JSON list of C-alpha atoms in Angstrom, two decimals:
[
{"chain": "A", "resi": 29, "resn": "UNK", "atom": "CA", "xyz": [-0.01, -0.03, 0.00]},
{"chain": "A", "resi": 30, "resn": "UNK", "atom": "CA", "xyz": [1.44, 3.39, -0.91]},
{"chain": "A", "resi": 31, "resn": "UNK", "atom": "CA", "xyz": [2.09, 6.30, 1.41]},
{"chain": "A", "resi": 32, "resn": "UNK", "atom": "CA", "xyz": [-0.54, 9.04, 1.67]},
{"chain": "A", "resi": 33, "resn": "UNK", "atom": "CA", "xyz": [0.64, 12.61, 2.04]},
{"chain": "A", "resi": 34, "resn": "UNK", "atom": "CA", "xyz": [-1.11, 14.29, 4.96]},
{"chain": "A", "resi": 35, "resn": "UNK", "atom": "CA", "xyz": [-1.13, 17.78, 6.69]},
{"chain": "A", "resi": 36, "resn": "UNK", "atom": "CA", "xyz": [-1.58, 17.85, 10.48]},
{"chain": "A", "resi": 37, "resn": "UNK", "atom": "CA", "xyz": [-4.08, 20.21, 11.75]},
{"chain": "A", "resi": 38, "resn": "UNK", "atom": "CA", "xyz": [-2.22, 22.47, 14.29]},
{"chain": "A", "resi": 39, "resn": "UNK", "atom": "CA", "xyz": [-3.50, 25.50, 16.20]},
{"chain": "A", "resi": 40, "resn": "UNK", "atom": "CA", "xyz": [-0.54, 27.52, 15.18]},
{"chain": "A", "resi": 41, "resn": "UNK", "atom": "CA", "xyz": [-0.88, 26.89, 11.45]},
{"chain": "A", "resi": 42, "resn": "UNK", "atom": "CA", "xyz": [-0.27, 30.59, 10.68]},
{"chain": "A", "resi": 43, "resn": "UNK", "atom": "CA", "xyz": [3.23, 30.20, 12.06]},
{"chain": "A", "resi": 44, "resn": "UNK", "atom": "CA", "xyz": [4.26, 26.56, 11.36]},
{"chain": "A", "resi": 45, "resn": "UNK", "atom": "CA", "xyz": [3.12, 23.93, 8.94]},
{"chain": "A", "resi": 46, "resn": "UNK", "atom": "CA", "xyz": [3.28, 20.24, 9.71]},
{"chain": "A", "resi": 47, "resn": "UNK", "atom": "CA", "xyz": [3.23, 17.74, 6.78]},
{"chain": "A", "resi": 48, "resn": "UNK", "atom": "CA", "xyz": [3.74, 14.03, 6.76]},
{"chain": "A", "resi": 49, "resn": "UNK", "atom": "CA", "xyz": [3.11, 10.55, 5.16]},
{"chain": "A", "resi": 50, "resn": "UNK", "atom": "CA", "xyz": [0.74, 7.96, 6.48]},
{"chain": "A", "resi": 51, "resn": "UNK", "atom": "CA", "xyz": [1.41, 4.30, 5.52]},
{"chain": "A", "resi": 52, "resn": "UNK", "atom": "CA", "xyz": [0.73, 0.75, 6.62]},
{"chain": "A", "resi": 53, "resn": "UNK", "atom": "CA", "xyz": [3.98, -1.07, 7.17]},
{"chain": "A", "resi": 54, "resn": "UNK", "atom": "CA", "xyz": [4.40, -4.56, 8.48]},
{"chain": "A", "resi": 55, "resn": "UNK", "atom": "CA", "xyz": [1.17, -4.61, 10.44]},
{"chain": "A", "resi": 56, "resn": "UNK", "atom": "CA", "xyz": [1.76, -1.12, 11.89]},
{"chain": "A", "resi": 57, "resn": "UNK", "atom": "CA", "xyz": [0.32, 2.22, 10.80]},
{"chain": "A", "resi": 58, "resn": "UNK", "atom": "CA", "xyz": [3.15, 4.66, 10.55]},
{"chain": "A", "resi": 59, "resn": "UNK", "atom": "CA", "xyz": [2.95, 8.41, 10.64]},
{"chain": "A", "resi": 60, "resn": "UNK", "atom": "CA", "xyz": [6.11, 10.34, 9.67]},
{"chain": "A", "resi": 61, "resn": "UNK", "atom": "CA", "xyz": [5.87, 14.06, 10.04]},
{"chain": "A", "resi": 62, "resn": "UNK", "atom": "CA", "xyz": [7.94, 17.28, 9.99]},
{"chain": "A", "resi": 63, "resn": "UNK", "atom": "CA", "xyz": [7.09, 20.82, 11.16]},
{"chain": "A", "resi": 64, "resn": "UNK", "atom": "CA", "xyz": [8.54, 23.76, 9.26]},
{"chain": "A", "resi": 65, "resn": "UNK", "atom": "CA", "xyz": [8.27, 27.58, 9.52]},
{"chain": "A", "resi": 66, "resn": "UNK", "atom": "CA", "xyz": [5.26, 28.63, 7.42]},
{"chain": "A", "resi": 67, "resn": "UNK", "atom": "CA", "xyz": [6.98, 31.78, 6.00]},
{"chain": "A", "resi": 68, "resn": "UNK", "atom": "CA", "xyz": [10.35, 30.78, 4.66]},
{"chain": "A", "resi": 69, "resn": "UNK", "atom": "CA", "xyz": [10.78, 27.14, 6.00]},
{"chain": "A", "resi": 70, "resn": "UNK", "atom": "CA", "xyz": [14.03, 28.10, 7.76]},
{"chain": "A", "resi": 71, "resn": "UNK", "atom": "CA", "xyz": [13.10, 26.19, 10.91]},
{"chain": "A", "resi": 72, "resn": "UNK", "atom": "CA", "xyz": [12.58, 22.54, 10.70]},
{"chain": "A", "resi": 73, "resn": "UNK", "atom": "CA", "xyz": [11.84, 20.08, 13.55]},
{"chain": "A", "resi": 74, "resn": "UNK", "atom": "CA", "xyz": [13.34, 17.10, 11.70]},
{"chain": "A", "resi": 75, "resn": "UNK", "atom": "CA", "xyz": [11.42, 14.06, 10.61]},
{"chain": "A", "resi": 76, "resn": "UNK", "atom": "CA", "xyz": [9.59, 12.29, 13.58]},
{"chain": "A", "resi": 77, "resn": "UNK", "atom": "CA", "xyz": [8.06, 8.76, 13.24]},
{"chain": "A", "resi": 78, "resn": "UNK", "atom": "CA", "xyz": [5.03, 7.43, 15.23]},
{"chain": "A", "resi": 79, "resn": "UNK", "atom": "CA", "xyz": [4.05, 3.71, 15.07]},
{"chain": "A", "resi": 80, "resn": "UNK", "atom": "CA", "xyz": [0.41, 3.19, 15.77]},
{"chain": "A", "resi": 81, "resn": "UNK", "atom": "CA", "xyz": [-0.84, -0.32, 16.63]},
{"chain": "A", "resi": 82, "resn": "UNK", "atom": "CA", "xyz": [-4.58, -1.22, 16.89]},
{"chain": "A", "resi": 83, "resn": "UNK", "atom": "CA", "xyz": [-4.28, -1.44, 20.80]},
{"chain": "A", "resi": 84, "resn": "UNK", "atom": "CA", "xyz": [-3.38, 2.28, 20.81]},
{"chain": "A", "resi": 85, "resn": "UNK", "atom": "CA", "xyz": [-6.45, 3.33, 18.85]},
{"chain": "A", "resi": 86, "resn": "UNK", "atom": "CA", "xyz": [-10.10, 3.71, 20.15]},
{"chain": "A", "resi": 87, "resn": "UNK", "atom": "CA", "xyz": [-11.58, 4.89, 16.85]},
{"chain": "A", "resi": 88, "resn": "UNK", "atom": "CA", "xyz": [-11.14, 6.37, 13.48]},
{"chain": "A", "resi": 89, "resn": "UNK", "atom": "CA", "xyz": [-13.25, 8.97, 11.73]},
{"chain": "A", "resi": 90, "resn": "UNK", "atom": "CA", "xyz": [-13.05, 9.86, 8.14]},
{"chain": "A", "resi": 91, "resn": "UNK", "atom": "CA", "xyz": [-14.99, 12.73, 6.54]},
{"chain": "A", "resi": 92, "resn": "UNK", "atom": "CA", "xyz": [-14.78, 13.63, 2.84]},
{"chain": "A", "resi": 93, "resn": "UNK", "atom": "CA", "xyz": [-15.13, 17.27, 1.88]},
{"chain": "A", "resi": 94, "resn": "UNK", "atom": "CA", "xyz": [-15.28, 18.90, -1.55]},
{"chain": "A", "resi": 95, "resn": "UNK", "atom": "CA", "xyz": [-11.62, 19.78, -1.67]},
{"chain": "A", "resi": 96, "resn": "UNK", "atom": "CA", "xyz": [-10.04, 17.88, 1.23]},
{"chain": "A", "resi": 97, "resn": "UNK", "atom": "CA", "xyz": [-10.81, 14.93, 3.47]},
{"chain": "A", "resi": 98, "resn": "UNK", "atom": "CA", "xyz": [-10.19, 14.70, 7.26]},
{"chain": "A", "resi": 99, "resn": "UNK", "atom": "CA", "xyz": [-9.05, 11.54, 9.11]},
{"chain": "A", "resi": 100, "resn": "UNK", "atom": "CA", "xyz": [-9.28, 11.76, 12.92]},
{"chain": "A", "resi": 101, "resn": "UNK", "atom": "CA", "xyz": [-7.42, 9.14, 14.90]},
{"chain": "A", "resi": 102, "resn": "UNK", "atom": "CA", "xyz": [-8.57, 8.84, 18.55]},
{"chain": "A", "resi": 103, "resn": "UNK", "atom": "CA", "xyz": [-6.10, 7.23, 20.86]},
{"chain": "A", "resi": 104, "resn": "UNK", "atom": "CA", "xyz": [-6.91, 5.32, 23.96]},
{"chain": "A", "resi": 105, "resn": "UNK", "atom": "CA", "xyz": [-4.77, 7.65, 25.97]},
{"chain": "A", "resi": 106, "resn": "UNK", "atom": "CA", "xyz": [-3.80, 11.28, 25.69]},
{"chain": "A", "resi": 107, "resn": "UNK", "atom": "CA", "xyz": [-0.15, 10.32, 26.34]},
{"chain": "A", "resi": 108, "resn": "UNK", "atom": "CA", "xyz": [-0.02, 8.53, 23.05]},
{"chain": "A", "resi": 109, "resn": "UNK", "atom": "CA", "xyz": [-0.07, 11.62, 20.93]},
{"chain": "A", "resi": 110, "resn": "UNK", "atom": "CA", "xyz": [1.52, 13.98, 23.35]},
{"chain": "A", "resi": 111, "resn": "UNK", "atom": "CA", "xyz": [4.53, 14.72, 21.07]},
{"chain": "A", "resi": 112, "resn": "UNK", "atom": "CA", "xyz": [2.50, 15.10, 17.86]},
{"chain": "A", "resi": 113, "resn": "UNK", "atom": "CA", "xyz": [1.87, 18.80, 16.91]},
{"chain": "A", "resi": 114, "resn": "UNK", "atom": "CA", "xyz": [-1.87, 19.67, 17.01]},
{"chain": "A", "resi": 115, "resn": "UNK", "atom": "CA", "xyz": [-2.85, 16.71, 19.16]},
{"chain": "A", "resi": 116, "resn": "UNK", "atom": "CA", "xyz": [-5.88, 17.57, 21.36]},
{"chain": "A", "resi": 117, "resn": "UNK", "atom": "CA", "xyz": [-7.55, 15.26, 23.86]},
{"chain": "A", "resi": 118, "resn": "UNK", "atom": "CA", "xyz": [-5.84, 12.15, 22.48]},
{"chain": "A", "resi": 119, "resn": "UNK", "atom": "CA", "xyz": [-6.88, 12.97, 18.93]},
{"chain": "A", "resi": 120, "resn": "UNK", "atom": "CA", "xyz": [-4.90, 13.99, 15.84]},
{"chain": "A", "resi": 121, "resn": "UNK", "atom": "CA", "xyz": [-6.53, 15.42, 12.71]},
{"chain": "A", "resi": 122, "resn": "UNK", "atom": "CA", "xyz": [-4.92, 14.59, 9.35]},
{"chain": "A", "resi": 123, "resn": "UNK", "atom": "CA", "xyz": [-5.98, 16.61, 6.29]},
{"chain": "A", "resi": 124, "resn": "UNK", "atom": "CA", "xyz": [-5.84, 14.83, 2.94]},
{"chain": "A", "resi": 125, "resn": "UNK", "atom": "CA", "xyz": [-5.78, 16.52, -0.47]},
{"chain": "A", "resi": 126, "resn": "UNK", "atom": "CA", "xyz": [-8.42, 15.67, -3.06]},
{"chain": "A", "resi": 127, "resn": "UNK", "atom": "CA", "xyz": [-6.17, 13.58, -5.23]},
{"chain": "A", "resi": 128, "resn": "UNK", "atom": "CA", "xyz": [-5.42, 11.31, -2.37]},
{"chain": "A", "resi": 129, "resn": "UNK", "atom": "CA", "xyz": [-8.95, 10.99, -0.91]},
{"chain": "A", "resi": 130, "resn": "UNK", "atom": "CA", "xyz": [-9.73, 7.70, -2.67]},
{"chain": "A", "resi": 131, "resn": "UNK", "atom": "CA", "xyz": [-6.55, 6.02, -1.38]},
{"chain": "A", "resi": 132, "resn": "UNK", "atom": "CA", "xyz": [-7.21, 7.37, 2.12]},
{"chain": "A", "resi": 133, "resn": "UNK", "atom": "CA", "xyz": [-10.80, 6.12, 2.11]},
{"chain": "A", "resi": 134, "resn": "UNK", "atom": "CA", "xyz": [-9.69, 2.66, 1.14]},
{"chain": "A", "resi": 135, "resn": "UNK", "atom": "CA", "xyz": [-7.07, 2.62, 3.85]},
{"chain": "A", "resi": 136, "resn": "UNK", "atom": "CA", "xyz": [-9.49, 3.92, 6.52]},
{"chain": "A", "resi": 137, "resn": "UNK", "atom": "CA", "xyz": [-12.09, 1.25, 5.62]},
{"chain": "A", "resi": 138, "resn": "UNK", "atom": "CA", "xyz": [-9.51, -1.44, 5.87]},
{"chain": "A", "resi": 139, "resn": "UNK", "atom": "CA", "xyz": [-8.35, -0.12, 9.26]},
{"chain": "A", "resi": 140, "resn": "UNK", "atom": "CA", "xyz": [-11.88, 0.29, 10.61]},
{"chain": "A", "resi": 141, "resn": "UNK", "atom": "CA", "xyz": [-12.85, -3.18, 9.55]},
{"chain": "A", "resi": 142, "resn": "UNK", "atom": "CA", "xyz": [-9.63, -4.57, 11.14]},
{"chain": "A", "resi": 143, "resn": "UNK", "atom": "CA", "xyz": [-10.27, -2.67, 14.37]},
{"chain": "A", "resi": 144, "resn": "UNK", "atom": "CA", "xyz": [-13.79, -4.06, 14.68]},
{"chain": "A", "resi": 145, "resn": "UNK", "atom": "CA", "xyz": [-12.54, -7.68, 14.06]},
{"chain": "A", "resi": 146, "resn": "UNK", "atom": "CA", "xyz": [-9.85, -7.12, 16.84]},
{"chain": "A", "resi": 147, "resn": "UNK", "atom": "CA", "xyz": [-12.42, -5.60, 19.26]},
{"chain": "A", "resi": 148, "resn": "UNK", "atom": "CA", "xyz": [-14.87, -8.49, 18.68]},
{"chain": "A", "resi": 149, "resn": "UNK", "atom": "CA", "xyz": [-12.19, -11.11, 19.16]},
{"chain": "A", "resi": 150, "resn": "UNK", "atom": "CA", "xyz": [-11.03, -9.45, 22.30]},
{"chain": "A", "resi": 151, "resn": "UNK", "atom": "CA", "xyz": [-14.53, -9.38, 23.67]},
{"chain": "A", "resi": 152, "resn": "UNK", "atom": "CA", "xyz": [-15.06, -13.10, 22.94]},
{"chain": "A", "resi": 153, "resn": "UNK", "atom": "CA", "xyz": [-11.85, -14.15, 24.83]},
{"chain": "A", "resi": 154, "resn": "UNK", "atom": "CA", "xyz": [-12.33, -14.88, 28.41]},
{"chain": "A", "resi": 155, "resn": "UNK", "atom": "CA", "xyz": [-10.71, -12.46, 30.95]},
{"chain": "A", "resi": 156, "resn": "UNK", "atom": "CA", "xyz": [-7.46, -13.76, 32.58]},
{"chain": "A", "resi": 157, "resn": "UNK", "atom": "CA", "xyz": [-7.80, -14.80, 36.18]},
{"chain": "A", "resi": 158, "resn": "UNK", "atom": "CA", "xyz": [-4.45, -13.26, 37.04]},
{"chain": "A", "resi": 159, "resn": "UNK", "atom": "CA", "xyz": [-2.83, -10.17, 35.48]},
{"chain": "A", "resi": 160, "resn": "UNK", "atom": "CA", "xyz": [0.69, -10.89, 34.54]},
{"chain": "A", "resi": 161, "resn": "UNK", "atom": "CA", "xyz": [1.58, -7.30, 34.04]},
{"chain": "A", "resi": 162, "resn": "UNK", "atom": "CA", "xyz": [2.68, -7.81, 30.47]},
{"chain": "A", "resi": 163, "resn": "UNK", "atom": "CA", "xyz": [1.70, -4.92, 28.27]},
{"chain": "A", "resi": 164, "resn": "UNK", "atom": "CA", "xyz": [2.27, -4.94, 24.50]},
{"chain": "A", "resi": 165, "resn": "UNK", "atom": "CA", "xyz": [0.43, -4.87, 21.19]},
{"chain": "A", "resi": 166, "resn": "UNK", "atom": "CA", "xyz": [-1.98, -7.85, 20.94]},
{"chain": "A", "resi": 167, "resn": "UNK", "atom": "CA", "xyz": [-2.47, -7.57, 17.16]},
{"chain": "A", "resi": 168, "resn": "UNK", "atom": "CA", "xyz": [-1.60, -5.76, 14.17]},
{"chain": "A", "resi": 169, "resn": "UNK", "atom": "CA", "xyz": [-3.36, -4.11, 11.22]},
{"chain": "A", "resi": 170, "resn": "UNK", "atom": "CA", "xyz": [-2.71, -6.93, 8.83]}
]
């Protein structure tokens, strides 16, 4: 699956712009992003990478507009997106240009379907009698 160019919605969009790529790699949703000065691009934060597993996501919302689409990724914890510019209440908003809307819609449909499968499988499993304290991803997107 190819990478989808995105723009992160940030409150200081007049001063800085944050652009990135969203892709599905080896069962993990990967968001690579970089913030730059909006005027001359002199300041750059450097490329950051965030790996998103299904256990980290509570829901996905995708809205198509006339010119752009918006993808909102809602995390299970506010801490997960704490370093991502524009994150608010554990949610990031990614803007997608018109020419990439179809690819983004296909990716989101796949991710939503997979997230529902994992949640239903999790609900059907019996709860463990004793918590072992192990924390880690229990599934992947593929």
